[in-house]
Coordinates of C-alpha atoms in Angstrom, one line a residue:
Chain A
G1 CA 75.8 85.6 176.4
Q2 CA 78.4 83.1 177.3
Q3 CA 78.7 80.4 174.6
L4 CA 80.0 76.8 175.0
N5 CA 80.9 75.3 171.6
Q6 CA 80.8 71.5 171.5
S7 CA 82.3 69.4 168.8
P8 CA 81.5 67.2 167.0
Q9 CA 77.8 67.6 166.9
S10 CA 77.4 63.9 166.3
M11 CA 79.5 60.7 166.1
F12 CA 78.8 57.3 164.7
I13 CA 81.3 54.7 165.9
Q14 CA 81.7 50.9 166.2
E15 CA 81.5 49.2 169.5
G16 CA 85.0 49.0 171.0
E17 CA 86.3 52.2 169.5
D18 CA 87.5 55.1 171.5
V19 CA 85.7 58.5 171.4
S20 CA 86.9 62.1 171.9
M21 CA 84.8 65.2 172.1
N22 CA 85.6 68.7 173.2
C23 CA 84.1 71.9 174.4
T24 CA 85.5 75.4 174.0
S25 CA 84.5 78.9 175.1
S26 CA 85.7 82.4 174.4
S27 CA 85.5 83.0 178.1
I28 CA 87.3 81.5 181.1
F29 CA 85.4 78.9 183.1
N30 CA 86.4 77.9 186.6
T31 CA 84.5 74.7 186.5
W32 CA 83.8 72.2 183.7
L33 CA 81.1 69.6 184.0
W34 CA 80.3 66.7 181.7
Y35 CA 76.7 65.3 181.6
K36 CA 75.1 62.5 179.7
Q37 CA 71.5 62.5 178.6
D38 CA 69.7 59.3 177.7
P39 CA 66.5 59.5 175.5
G40 CA 63.5 60.8 177.4
E41 CA 65.5 61.5 180.6
G42 CA 67.2 64.3 182.3
P43 CA 71.0 64.7 182.2
V44 CA 73.2 62.9 184.6
L45 CA 76.6 64.1 185.8
L46 CA 79.6 62.1 184.6
I47 CA 82.6 64.1 185.6
A48 CA 83.3 67.4 187.3
L49 CA 86.5 69.4 186.9
Y50 CA 87.5 72.2 189.2
K51 CA 91.2 73.0 188.4
A52 CA 93.0 74.0 185.2
G53 CA 95.0 71.1 183.9
E54 CA 93.1 68.6 186.0
L55 CA 92.6 65.1 184.5
T56 CA 89.9 63.0 186.0
S57 CA 88.6 59.5 185.2
N58 CA 85.4 57.8 185.9
G59 CA 85.6 54.2 184.7
R60 CA 86.1 54.3 180.9
L61 CA 85.6 58.0 180.8
T62 CA 88.4 60.6 181.2
A63 CA 88.0 64.3 181.1
Q64 CA 90.5 67.2 181.2
F65 CA 90.2 70.8 182.2
G66 CA 92.2 72.8 179.6
I67 CA 95.2 74.8 180.8
T68 CA 93.8 78.0 179.3
R69 CA 90.5 77.4 181.2
K70 CA 88.7 77.9 178.0
D71 CA 88.3 74.3 177.0
S72 CA 87.7 70.8 178.2
F73 CA 87.9 67.3 176.6
L74 CA 86.0 64.1 177.3
N75 CA 87.3 60.7 176.1
I76 CA 85.4 57.4 176.2
S77 CA 87.5 54.3 175.8
A78 CA 86.3 51.0 174.4
S79 CA 82.8 52.2 173.7
I80 CA 79.8 49.9 174.4
P81 CA 76.1 50.2 173.2
S82 CA 75.0 51.8 176.5
D83 CA 77.2 54.8 175.8
V84 CA 74.6 55.9 173.3
G85 CA 73.2 59.3 174.2
I86 CA 73.9 63.0 174.2
Y87 CA 76.9 64.3 176.0
F88 CA 76.9 67.9 177.3
C89 CA 79.6 70.1 178.6
A90 CA 78.5 72.8 181.1
G91 CA 79.9 75.4 183.4
P92 CA 78.8 78.1 185.8
I93 CA 79.4 81.7 185.0
Y94 CA 79.2 85.0 186.8
N95 CA 78.2 84.3 190.4
N96 CA 78.5 80.5 190.0
N97 CA 74.8 80.0 190.0
D98 CA 74.1 80.7 186.3
M99 CA 74.8 77.5 184.4
R100 CA 75.6 77.3 180.7
F101 CA 75.4 74.2 178.6
G102 CA 76.9 73.3 175.2
A103 CA 74.6 72.1 172.4
G104 CA 75.7 68.5 172.9
T105 CA 77.5 65.7 171.1
R106 CA 75.1 62.9 170.0
L107 CA 76.9 59.6 170.2
T108 CA 75.7 56.5 168.3
V109 CA 77.5 53.2 168.9
K110 CA 77.0 50.4 166.3
P111 CA 77.2 46.9 167.8
Chain B
N1 CA 63.9 58.5 197.9
A2 CA 62.3 59.8 194.7
G3 CA 65.0 62.5 193.9
V4 CA 63.6 65.2 191.6
T5 CA 60.1 64.8 190.3
Q6 CA 58.2 66.9 187.8
T7 CA 54.5 67.3 187.2
P8 CA 53.0 67.0 184.7
K9 CA 55.0 64.8 182.2
F10 CA 53.1 66.1 179.2
R11 CA 50.9 69.1 178.5
V12 CA 49.3 70.7 175.5
L13 CA 48.2 74.4 175.7
K14 CA 46.6 76.8 173.4
T15 CA 48.2 80.2 172.8
G16 CA 47.3 82.6 175.6
Q17 CA 46.5 79.9 178.2
S18 CA 48.4 79.7 181.5
M19 CA 49.8 76.8 183.4
T20 CA 52.2 75.9 186.3
L21 CA 54.9 73.3 186.3
L22 CA 55.7 71.7 189.6
C23 CA 59.2 70.5 190.6
A24 CA 59.7 68.7 193.9
Q25 CA 62.9 67.3 195.5
D26 CA 63.3 65.2 198.6
M27 CA 67.1 65.6 199.0
N28 CA 66.9 68.8 201.1
H29 CA 68.8 70.7 198.4
E30 CA 69.1 74.5 198.7
Y31 CA 69.5 75.2 195.0
M32 CA 66.8 74.6 192.4
Y33 CA 66.7 75.4 188.7
W34 CA 64.4 75.4 185.7
Y35 CA 65.8 74.8 182.2
R36 CA 64.3 74.5 178.8
Q37 CA 65.7 72.2 176.1
D38 CA 65.0 72.7 172.4
P39 CA 66.0 70.4 169.5
G40 CA 69.7 70.6 168.7
M41 CA 70.4 72.9 171.6
G42 CA 71.7 72.4 175.1
L43 CA 69.8 73.3 178.2
R44 CA 69.1 77.0 178.8
L45 CA 68.6 78.3 182.3
I46 CA 65.3 80.1 182.8
H47 CA 65.2 80.9 186.5
Y48 CA 66.9 79.5 189.6
S49 CA 66.6 79.7 193.4
V50 CA 69.4 79.6 196.0
G51 CA 67.0 79.0 198.9
E52 CA 63.4 79.1 200.1
G53 CA 61.8 82.4 199.3
T54 CA 64.5 83.5 196.7
T55 CA 64.5 83.5 192.9
A56 CA 66.8 84.9 190.2
K57 CA 66.7 85.2 186.4
G58 CA 68.8 82.9 184.2
E59 CA 69.6 83.1 180.5
V60 CA 66.1 83.1 179.1
P61 CA 63.6 84.3 181.8
D62 CA 61.1 86.3 179.6
G63 CA 57.6 84.9 179.6
Y64 CA 58.1 82.8 182.8
N65 CA 57.7 83.4 186.5
V66 CA 58.8 81.2 189.4
S67 CA 58.2 80.8 193.1
R68 CA 59.9 78.9 195.9
L69 CA 57.6 79.1 198.8
K70 CA 58.8 75.8 200.2
K71 CA 62.3 74.5 200.2
Q72 CA 61.4 71.3 198.4
N73 CA 59.2 72.8 195.7
F74 CA 60.0 75.1 192.8
L75 CA 57.2 76.2 190.5
L76 CA 57.5 77.5 187.0
G77 CA 54.6 79.5 185.6
L78 CA 53.6 80.6 182.1
E79 CA 51.1 83.4 182.3
S80 CA 50.2 83.6 178.6
A81 CA 51.7 80.7 176.6
A82 CA 53.2 81.3 173.2
P83 CA 54.2 78.7 170.5
S84 CA 57.8 79.7 171.1
Q85 CA 57.5 78.2 174.6
T86 CA 57.0 74.7 173.1
S87 CA 59.9 72.8 174.6
V88 CA 61.0 70.2 177.1
Y89 CA 61.4 71.7 180.6
F90 CA 63.8 70.2 183.1
C91 CA 64.0 71.0 186.8
A92 CA 67.2 70.4 188.7
S93 CA 68.5 70.7 192.3
S94 CA 71.9 70.8 194.0
W95 CA 73.4 70.9 197.5
D96 CA 75.4 74.0 198.2
S97 CA 76.7 75.0 194.8
A98 CA 75.6 75.1 191.2
Y99 CA 78.0 72.3 190.3
E100 CA 76.5 68.9 190.7
Q101 CA 72.9 69.1 189.7
Y102 CA 70.3 66.3 189.9
F103 CA 67.7 66.5 187.1
G104 CA 64.1 65.5 187.0
P105 CA 62.7 63.5 184.0
G106 CA 61.3 66.5 182.2
T107 CA 58.0 68.0 181.1
R108 CA 57.1 68.1 177.4
L109 CA 55.0 71.2 176.7
T110 CA 53.4 71.9 173.3
V111 CA 51.8 75.3 172.7
T112 CA 49.5 75.4 169.6

């Protein structure tokens, strides 16, 4: 099936540092979504990207839809302790109703 | 406005037992989804529904059945539970596309 490969698997950073993570696929996606999951909760949408080359920001978060449509990047600037969690990329395949998720990037922020 | 709720929050089953997980949403969403999440893995789509009375298979449908008799509810059934179905199950709903999904808090299921 379709695979979304996320890297890195985990990150340990100091508060105030910037963070970059990415998601790649061997197949083309028409939409890229970035979710964050806090412990014991369901994922929450952070940013949605719908167009190749699109760069979208949401506060300290910035995400880009790769030109090849096979990758996407998420950057977090000036990290804070509440950024801790698991970040997932996701995208719909086939008929746009079948969603695929990456394995996630686990972020730890040291105060 | 409760959003997406799931019942129960926790459940332990013995191999071969059956159970039903209930998902309810109060946002009048057409689309509803069931995922499972295993350690170190992302969410995998089990089944989904694009409207009342409709269901479709996702990435990992084997061993599960679903029903959408009412627009606000989406039920996930396990007819004969297996240890491989030990997981955290999430329900989600969305407006008119698969894009921006709202997730429930999850159900932690253990099959012994």
